[in-house]
Short mmCIF file of C-alpha atoms and ligand atoms in Angstrom, two decimals:
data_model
loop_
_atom_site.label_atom_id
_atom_site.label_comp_id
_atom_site.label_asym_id
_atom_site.label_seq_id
_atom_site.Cartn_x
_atom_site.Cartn_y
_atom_site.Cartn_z
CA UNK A 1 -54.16 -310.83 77.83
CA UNK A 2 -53.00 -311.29 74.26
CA UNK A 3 -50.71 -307.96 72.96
CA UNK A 4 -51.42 -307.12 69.15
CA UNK A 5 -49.63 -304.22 68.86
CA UNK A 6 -47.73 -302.00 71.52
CA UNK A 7 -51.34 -300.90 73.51
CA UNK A 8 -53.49 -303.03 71.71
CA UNK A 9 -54.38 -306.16 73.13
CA UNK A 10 -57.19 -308.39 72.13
CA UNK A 11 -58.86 -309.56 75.62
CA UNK A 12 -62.70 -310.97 76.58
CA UNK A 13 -62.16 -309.10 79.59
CA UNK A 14 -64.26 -310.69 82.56
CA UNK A 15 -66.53 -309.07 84.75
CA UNK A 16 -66.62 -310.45 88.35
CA UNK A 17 -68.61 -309.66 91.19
CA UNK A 18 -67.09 -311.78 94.03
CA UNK A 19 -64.56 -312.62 95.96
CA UNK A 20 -64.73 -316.57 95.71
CA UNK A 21 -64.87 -315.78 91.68
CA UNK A 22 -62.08 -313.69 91.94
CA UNK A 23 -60.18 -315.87 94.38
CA UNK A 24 -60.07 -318.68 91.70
CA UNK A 25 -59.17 -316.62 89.17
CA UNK A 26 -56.03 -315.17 90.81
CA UNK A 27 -55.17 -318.75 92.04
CA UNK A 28 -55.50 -319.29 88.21
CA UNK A 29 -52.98 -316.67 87.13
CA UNK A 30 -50.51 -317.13 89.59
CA UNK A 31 -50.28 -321.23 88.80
CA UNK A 32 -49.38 -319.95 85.03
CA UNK A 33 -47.05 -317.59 86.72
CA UNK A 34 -48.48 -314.59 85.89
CA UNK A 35 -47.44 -311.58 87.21
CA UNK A 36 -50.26 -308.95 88.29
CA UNK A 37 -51.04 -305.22 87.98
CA UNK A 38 -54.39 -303.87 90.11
CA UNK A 39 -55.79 -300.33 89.19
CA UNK A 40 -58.22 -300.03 91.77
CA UNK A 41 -60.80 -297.28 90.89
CA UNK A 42 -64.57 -296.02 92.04
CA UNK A 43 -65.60 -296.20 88.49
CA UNK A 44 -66.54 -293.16 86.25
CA UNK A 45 -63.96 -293.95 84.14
CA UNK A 46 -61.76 -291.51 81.95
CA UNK A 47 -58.47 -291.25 80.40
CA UNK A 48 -57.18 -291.13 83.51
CA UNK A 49 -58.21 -294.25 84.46
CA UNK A 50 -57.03 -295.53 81.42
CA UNK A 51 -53.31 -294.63 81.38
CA UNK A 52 -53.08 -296.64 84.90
CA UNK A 53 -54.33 -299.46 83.26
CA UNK A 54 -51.98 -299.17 80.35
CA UNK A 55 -48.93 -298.29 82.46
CA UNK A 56 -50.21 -301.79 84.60
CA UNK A 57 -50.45 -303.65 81.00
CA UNK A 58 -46.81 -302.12 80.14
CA UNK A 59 -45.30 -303.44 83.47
CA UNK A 60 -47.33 -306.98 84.24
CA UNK A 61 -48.41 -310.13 82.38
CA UNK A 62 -52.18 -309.66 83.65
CA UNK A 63 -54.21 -306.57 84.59
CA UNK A 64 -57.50 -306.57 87.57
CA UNK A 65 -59.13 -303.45 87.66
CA UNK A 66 -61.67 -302.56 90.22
CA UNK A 67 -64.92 -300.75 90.48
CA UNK A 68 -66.10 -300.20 93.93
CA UNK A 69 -67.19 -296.90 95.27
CA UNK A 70 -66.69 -296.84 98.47
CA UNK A 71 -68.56 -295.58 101.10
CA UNK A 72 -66.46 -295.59 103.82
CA UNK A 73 -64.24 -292.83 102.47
CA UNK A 74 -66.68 -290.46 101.87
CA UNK A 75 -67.13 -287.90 105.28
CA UNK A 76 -70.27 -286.25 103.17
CA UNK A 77 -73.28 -288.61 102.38
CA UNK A 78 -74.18 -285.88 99.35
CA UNK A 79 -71.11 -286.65 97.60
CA UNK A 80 -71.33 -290.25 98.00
CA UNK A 81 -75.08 -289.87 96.59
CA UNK A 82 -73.80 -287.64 93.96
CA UNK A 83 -70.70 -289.75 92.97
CA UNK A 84 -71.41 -291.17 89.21
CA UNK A 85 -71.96 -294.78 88.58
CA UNK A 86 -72.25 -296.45 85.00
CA UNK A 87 -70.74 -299.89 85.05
CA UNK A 88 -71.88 -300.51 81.24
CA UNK A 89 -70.44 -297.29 80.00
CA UNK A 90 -66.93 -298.33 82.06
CA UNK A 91 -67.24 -301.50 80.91
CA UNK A 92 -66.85 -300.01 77.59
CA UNK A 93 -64.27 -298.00 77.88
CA UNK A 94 -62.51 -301.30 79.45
CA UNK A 95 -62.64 -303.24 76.52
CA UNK A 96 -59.85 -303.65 74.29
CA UNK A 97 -57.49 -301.83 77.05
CA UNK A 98 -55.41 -304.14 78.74
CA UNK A 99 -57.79 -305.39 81.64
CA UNK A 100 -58.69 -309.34 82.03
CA UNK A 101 -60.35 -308.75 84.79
CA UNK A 102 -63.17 -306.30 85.92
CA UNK A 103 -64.12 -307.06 90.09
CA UNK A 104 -67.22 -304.74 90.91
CA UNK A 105 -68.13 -306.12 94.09
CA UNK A 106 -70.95 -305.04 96.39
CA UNK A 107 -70.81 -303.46 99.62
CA UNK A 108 -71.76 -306.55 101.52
CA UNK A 109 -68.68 -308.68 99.30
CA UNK A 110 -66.26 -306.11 100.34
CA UNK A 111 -67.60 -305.27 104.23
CA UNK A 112 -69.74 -308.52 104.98
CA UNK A 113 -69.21 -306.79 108.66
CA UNK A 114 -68.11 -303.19 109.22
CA UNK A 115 -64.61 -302.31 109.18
CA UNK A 116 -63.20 -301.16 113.03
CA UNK A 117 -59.79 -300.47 112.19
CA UNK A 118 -58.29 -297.48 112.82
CA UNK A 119 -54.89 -296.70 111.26
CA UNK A 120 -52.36 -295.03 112.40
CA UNK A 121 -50.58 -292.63 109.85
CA UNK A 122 -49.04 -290.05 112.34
CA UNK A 123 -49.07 -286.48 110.42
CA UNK A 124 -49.88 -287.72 107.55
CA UNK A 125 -53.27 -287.32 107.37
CA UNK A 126 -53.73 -284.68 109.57
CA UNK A 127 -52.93 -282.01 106.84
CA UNK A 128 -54.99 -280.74 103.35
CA UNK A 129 -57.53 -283.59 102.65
CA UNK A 130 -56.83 -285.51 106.05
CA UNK A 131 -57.73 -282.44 107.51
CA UNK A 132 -60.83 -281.13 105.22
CA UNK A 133 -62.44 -284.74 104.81
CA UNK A 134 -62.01 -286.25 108.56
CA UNK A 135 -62.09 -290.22 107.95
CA UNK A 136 -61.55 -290.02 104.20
CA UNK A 137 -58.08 -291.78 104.79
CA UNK A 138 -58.65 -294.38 107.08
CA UNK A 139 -61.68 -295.34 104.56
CA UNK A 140 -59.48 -295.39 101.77
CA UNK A 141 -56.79 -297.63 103.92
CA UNK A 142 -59.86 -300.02 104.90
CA UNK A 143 -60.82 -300.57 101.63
CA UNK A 144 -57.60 -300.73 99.42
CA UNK A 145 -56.08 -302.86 102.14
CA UNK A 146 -59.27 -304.92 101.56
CA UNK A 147 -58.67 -305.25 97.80
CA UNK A 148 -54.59 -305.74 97.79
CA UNK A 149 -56.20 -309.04 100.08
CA UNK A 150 -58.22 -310.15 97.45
CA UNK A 151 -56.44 -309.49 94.04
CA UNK A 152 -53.02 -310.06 95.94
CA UNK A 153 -51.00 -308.15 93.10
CA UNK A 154 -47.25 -307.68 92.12
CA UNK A 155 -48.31 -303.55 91.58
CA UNK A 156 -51.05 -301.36 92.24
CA UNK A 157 -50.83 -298.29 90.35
CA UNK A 158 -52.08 -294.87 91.67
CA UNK A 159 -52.52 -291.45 90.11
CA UNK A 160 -50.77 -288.55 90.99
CA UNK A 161 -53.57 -286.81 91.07
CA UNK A 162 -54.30 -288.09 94.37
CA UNK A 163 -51.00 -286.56 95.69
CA UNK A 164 -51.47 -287.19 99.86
CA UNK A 165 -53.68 -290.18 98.81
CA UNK A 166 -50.65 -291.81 97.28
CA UNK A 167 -48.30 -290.90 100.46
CA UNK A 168 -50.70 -292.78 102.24
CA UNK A 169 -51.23 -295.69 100.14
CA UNK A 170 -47.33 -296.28 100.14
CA UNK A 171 -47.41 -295.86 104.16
CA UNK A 172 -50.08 -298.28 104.39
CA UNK A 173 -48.31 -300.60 102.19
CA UNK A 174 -44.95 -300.08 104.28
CA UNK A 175 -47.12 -301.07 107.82
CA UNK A 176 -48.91 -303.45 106.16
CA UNK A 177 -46.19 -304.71 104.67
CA UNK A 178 -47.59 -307.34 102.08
CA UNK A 179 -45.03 -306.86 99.25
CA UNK A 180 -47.05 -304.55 97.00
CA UNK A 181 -44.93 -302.26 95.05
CA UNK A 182 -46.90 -299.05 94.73
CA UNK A 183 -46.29 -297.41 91.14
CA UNK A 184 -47.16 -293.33 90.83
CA UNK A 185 -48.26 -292.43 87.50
CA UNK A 186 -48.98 -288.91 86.40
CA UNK A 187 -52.18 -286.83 86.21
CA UNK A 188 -53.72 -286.76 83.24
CA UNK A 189 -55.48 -283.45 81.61
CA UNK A 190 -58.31 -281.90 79.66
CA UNK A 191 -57.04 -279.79 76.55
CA UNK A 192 -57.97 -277.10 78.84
CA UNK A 193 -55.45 -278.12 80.86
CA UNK A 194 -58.36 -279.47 83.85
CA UNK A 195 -56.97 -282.75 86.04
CA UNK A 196 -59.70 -285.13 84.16
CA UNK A 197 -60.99 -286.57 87.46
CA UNK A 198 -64.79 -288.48 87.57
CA UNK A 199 -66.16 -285.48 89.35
CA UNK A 200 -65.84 -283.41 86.53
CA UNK A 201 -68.78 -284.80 84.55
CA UNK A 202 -71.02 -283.26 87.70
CA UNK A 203 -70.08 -279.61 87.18
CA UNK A 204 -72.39 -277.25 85.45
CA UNK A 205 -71.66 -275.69 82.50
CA UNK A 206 -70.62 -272.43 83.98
CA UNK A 207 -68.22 -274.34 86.65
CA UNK A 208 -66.88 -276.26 83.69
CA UNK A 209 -65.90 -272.99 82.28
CA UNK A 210 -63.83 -271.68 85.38
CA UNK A 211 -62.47 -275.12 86.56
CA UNK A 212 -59.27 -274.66 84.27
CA UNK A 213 -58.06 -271.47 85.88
CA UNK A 214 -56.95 -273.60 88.90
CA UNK A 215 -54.54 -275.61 86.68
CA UNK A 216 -53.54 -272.42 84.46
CA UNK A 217 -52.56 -270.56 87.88
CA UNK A 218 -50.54 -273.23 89.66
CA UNK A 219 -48.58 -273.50 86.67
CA UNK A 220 -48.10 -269.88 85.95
CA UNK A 221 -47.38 -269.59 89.95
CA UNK A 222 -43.78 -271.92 88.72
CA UNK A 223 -42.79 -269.23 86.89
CA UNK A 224 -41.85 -267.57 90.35
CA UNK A 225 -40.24 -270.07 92.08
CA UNK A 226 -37.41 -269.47 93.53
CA UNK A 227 -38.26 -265.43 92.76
CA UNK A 228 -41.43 -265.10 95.09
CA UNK A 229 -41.02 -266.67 98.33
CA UNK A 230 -44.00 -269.32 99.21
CA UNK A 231 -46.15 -267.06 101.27
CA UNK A 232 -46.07 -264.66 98.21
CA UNK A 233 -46.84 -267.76 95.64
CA UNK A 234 -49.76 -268.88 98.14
CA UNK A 235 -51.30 -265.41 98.20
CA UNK A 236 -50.82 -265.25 94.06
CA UNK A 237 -52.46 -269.13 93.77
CA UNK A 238 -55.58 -267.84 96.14
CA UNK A 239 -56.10 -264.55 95.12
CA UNK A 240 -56.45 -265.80 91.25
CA UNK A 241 -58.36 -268.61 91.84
CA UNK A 242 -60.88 -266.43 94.07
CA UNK A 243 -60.94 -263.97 91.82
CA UNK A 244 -63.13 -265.88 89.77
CA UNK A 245 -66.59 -265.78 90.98
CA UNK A 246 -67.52 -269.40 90.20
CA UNK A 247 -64.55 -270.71 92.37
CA UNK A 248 -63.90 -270.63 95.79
CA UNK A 249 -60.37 -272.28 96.85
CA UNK A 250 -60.53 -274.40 100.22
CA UNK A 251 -57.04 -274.93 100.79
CA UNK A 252 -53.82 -274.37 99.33
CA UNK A 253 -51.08 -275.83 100.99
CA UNK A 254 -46.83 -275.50 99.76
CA UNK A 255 -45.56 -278.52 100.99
CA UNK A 256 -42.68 -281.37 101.56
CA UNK A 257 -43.24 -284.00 98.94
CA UNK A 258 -42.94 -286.85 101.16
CA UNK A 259 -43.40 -285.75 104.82
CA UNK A 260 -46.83 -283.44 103.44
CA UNK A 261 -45.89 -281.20 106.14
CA UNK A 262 -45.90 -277.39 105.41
CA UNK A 263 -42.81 -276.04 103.77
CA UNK A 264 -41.96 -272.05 104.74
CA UNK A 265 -39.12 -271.18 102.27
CA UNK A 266 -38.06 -273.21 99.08
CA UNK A 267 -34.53 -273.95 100.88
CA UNK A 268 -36.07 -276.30 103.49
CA UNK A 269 -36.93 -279.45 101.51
CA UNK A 270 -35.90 -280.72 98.19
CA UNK A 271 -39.20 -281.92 97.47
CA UNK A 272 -41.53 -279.59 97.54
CA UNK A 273 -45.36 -279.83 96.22
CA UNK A 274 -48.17 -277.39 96.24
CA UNK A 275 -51.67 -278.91 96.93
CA UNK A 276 -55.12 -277.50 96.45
CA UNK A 277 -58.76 -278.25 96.98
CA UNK A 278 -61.63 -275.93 95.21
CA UNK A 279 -64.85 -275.81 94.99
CA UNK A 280 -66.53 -275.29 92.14
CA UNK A 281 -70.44 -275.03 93.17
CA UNK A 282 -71.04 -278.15 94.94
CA UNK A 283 -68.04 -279.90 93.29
CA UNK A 284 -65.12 -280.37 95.01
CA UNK A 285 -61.76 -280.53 92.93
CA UNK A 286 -58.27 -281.20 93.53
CA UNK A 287 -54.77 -280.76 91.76
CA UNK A 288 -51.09 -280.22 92.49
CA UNK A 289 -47.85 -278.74 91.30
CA UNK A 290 -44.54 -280.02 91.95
CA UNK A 291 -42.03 -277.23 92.29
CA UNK A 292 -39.18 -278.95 93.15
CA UNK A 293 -38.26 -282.61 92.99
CA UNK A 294 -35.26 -284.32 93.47
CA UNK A 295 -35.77 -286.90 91.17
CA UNK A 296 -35.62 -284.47 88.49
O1 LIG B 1 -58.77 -292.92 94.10
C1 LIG B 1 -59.83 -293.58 94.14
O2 LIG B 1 -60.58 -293.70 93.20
C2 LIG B 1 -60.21 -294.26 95.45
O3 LIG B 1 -59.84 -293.49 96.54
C3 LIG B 1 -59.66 -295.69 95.58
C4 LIG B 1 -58.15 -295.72 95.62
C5 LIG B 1 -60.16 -296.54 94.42
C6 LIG B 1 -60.16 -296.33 96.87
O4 LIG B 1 -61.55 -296.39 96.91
#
């Protein structure tokens, strides 16, 4: 990657489809002693997207990206048909951002035999999306674990977006223990105030419309922490969101920021996070609010 200018960088990035391709090319990289960022992603790129690859161009010498959707995370086989794919249009938006390398493998590349592990991530996954999309975790463990093996980077960087995702990247990571350092970067929004997210480009005009009430109302419902106690900020967050006819909320959960156990008052952790899942038609949407965080 050559840097022009702070977030310009001048690259023929490379697209690659397999693993012996990619093998040589990390082998490459590492004999000049290059350090590496992966930003693994199903493709249907956005800004998103893009600010993981920047924060990965900011922090390593080289950047892999990865466009693979998966289709052992997905528990419903109309989402997986529905999910977007446009590897020209991504590739576009790749170029001239700090990725060298593109790896879109195929299914057979990445599972030349099905994947039988089962991982273990105690209560981890057995709350919010765990819960809602039974499987959806250990598919994303099989398959990230699958691509820290072949791109074999210094830092993968994730989006907050994905809040129990993340928790269960970094678990993964601390089991598998391979010396990944797992890097959280922060959701990026619509003007409208929307998480951008690739499912967005699937709702309908009308669902467009609504979809930014979720984000409006879970900040708003800040404005009464520590006032209203959580079962009152829960009741505010659902009732709002309901009371739009387009959207129908399928979980909002107030909890601890690492354990992603339910919280009951706002004394009992010092990390606390609400999560939510909403449907908006057929499309399925996700966001979070931190209302308290240590760190800060
Ligand atoms: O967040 C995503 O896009 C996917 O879950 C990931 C991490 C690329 C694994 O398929």
């Amino acid at each position: 990657m050559r840097k022009l200018l702070p977030g310009l960088y001048s690259i023929d990035m490379e697209l690659i489809k397999t693993k012996q391709e990619l093998n040589e090319k990390i082998i490459q990289l590492r004999n000049e002693n290059k350090t590496i960022g992966f930003v693994p992603t199903m493709g249907a790129l956005h800004q998103g997207h893009l600010s993981l690859v920047e924060a990965a161009g900011k922090q390593c010498d080289e950047v892999v990206v990865s466009i693979f959707v998966n289709p052992s995370q997905f528990n419903d086989p109309g989402d997986l048909e529905r999910y977007p794919r446009d590897l020209d249009k991504d590739m576009n938006l790749l170029k001239n951002t700090a990725c060298e390398l593109l790896f879109a493998p195929s299914v057979e590349e990445v599972y030349p035999e099905t994947d039988e592990r089962v991982f273990d991530f105690g209560a981890l996954d057995k709350v919010m999306e765990g819960e809602h999309r039974p499987g959806h975790f250990n598919g994303v463990a099989q398959v990230v674990s699958r691509l820290f093996e072949m791109v074999k980077p210094d830092k993968a960087f994730f989006g907050q977006k994905d809040f129990q995702q993340l928790a269960i990247v970094r678990e993964m990571e601390r089991q598998l223990n391979s010396g990944i350092e797992i890097v959280a970067c922060p959701i990026v929004r619509e003007a409208d105030g929307l998480a951008m997210s690739s499912r967005n480009m699937l709702l309908t005009k009308k669902h467009r419309k609504s979809a930014p009430l979720i984000a409006k109302t879970l900040k708003e419902s800040c404005n009464f922490v520590p006032f209203k106690n959580i079962a009152e900020i829960k009741a505010f967050v659902i009732g709002s969101i309901n009371g739009d006819e387009n959207l129908g909320v399928e979980y909002f959960d107030v909890v601890d920021g690492n354990t992603l156990q339910p919280v009951d008052r706002w004394e009992d952790s010092s990390y606390i996070v609400g999560c939510i899942a909403v449907f908006a038609g057929k499309i399925r949407l996700i966001d979070n609010i931190i209302y308290k965080n240590p760190g800060k």
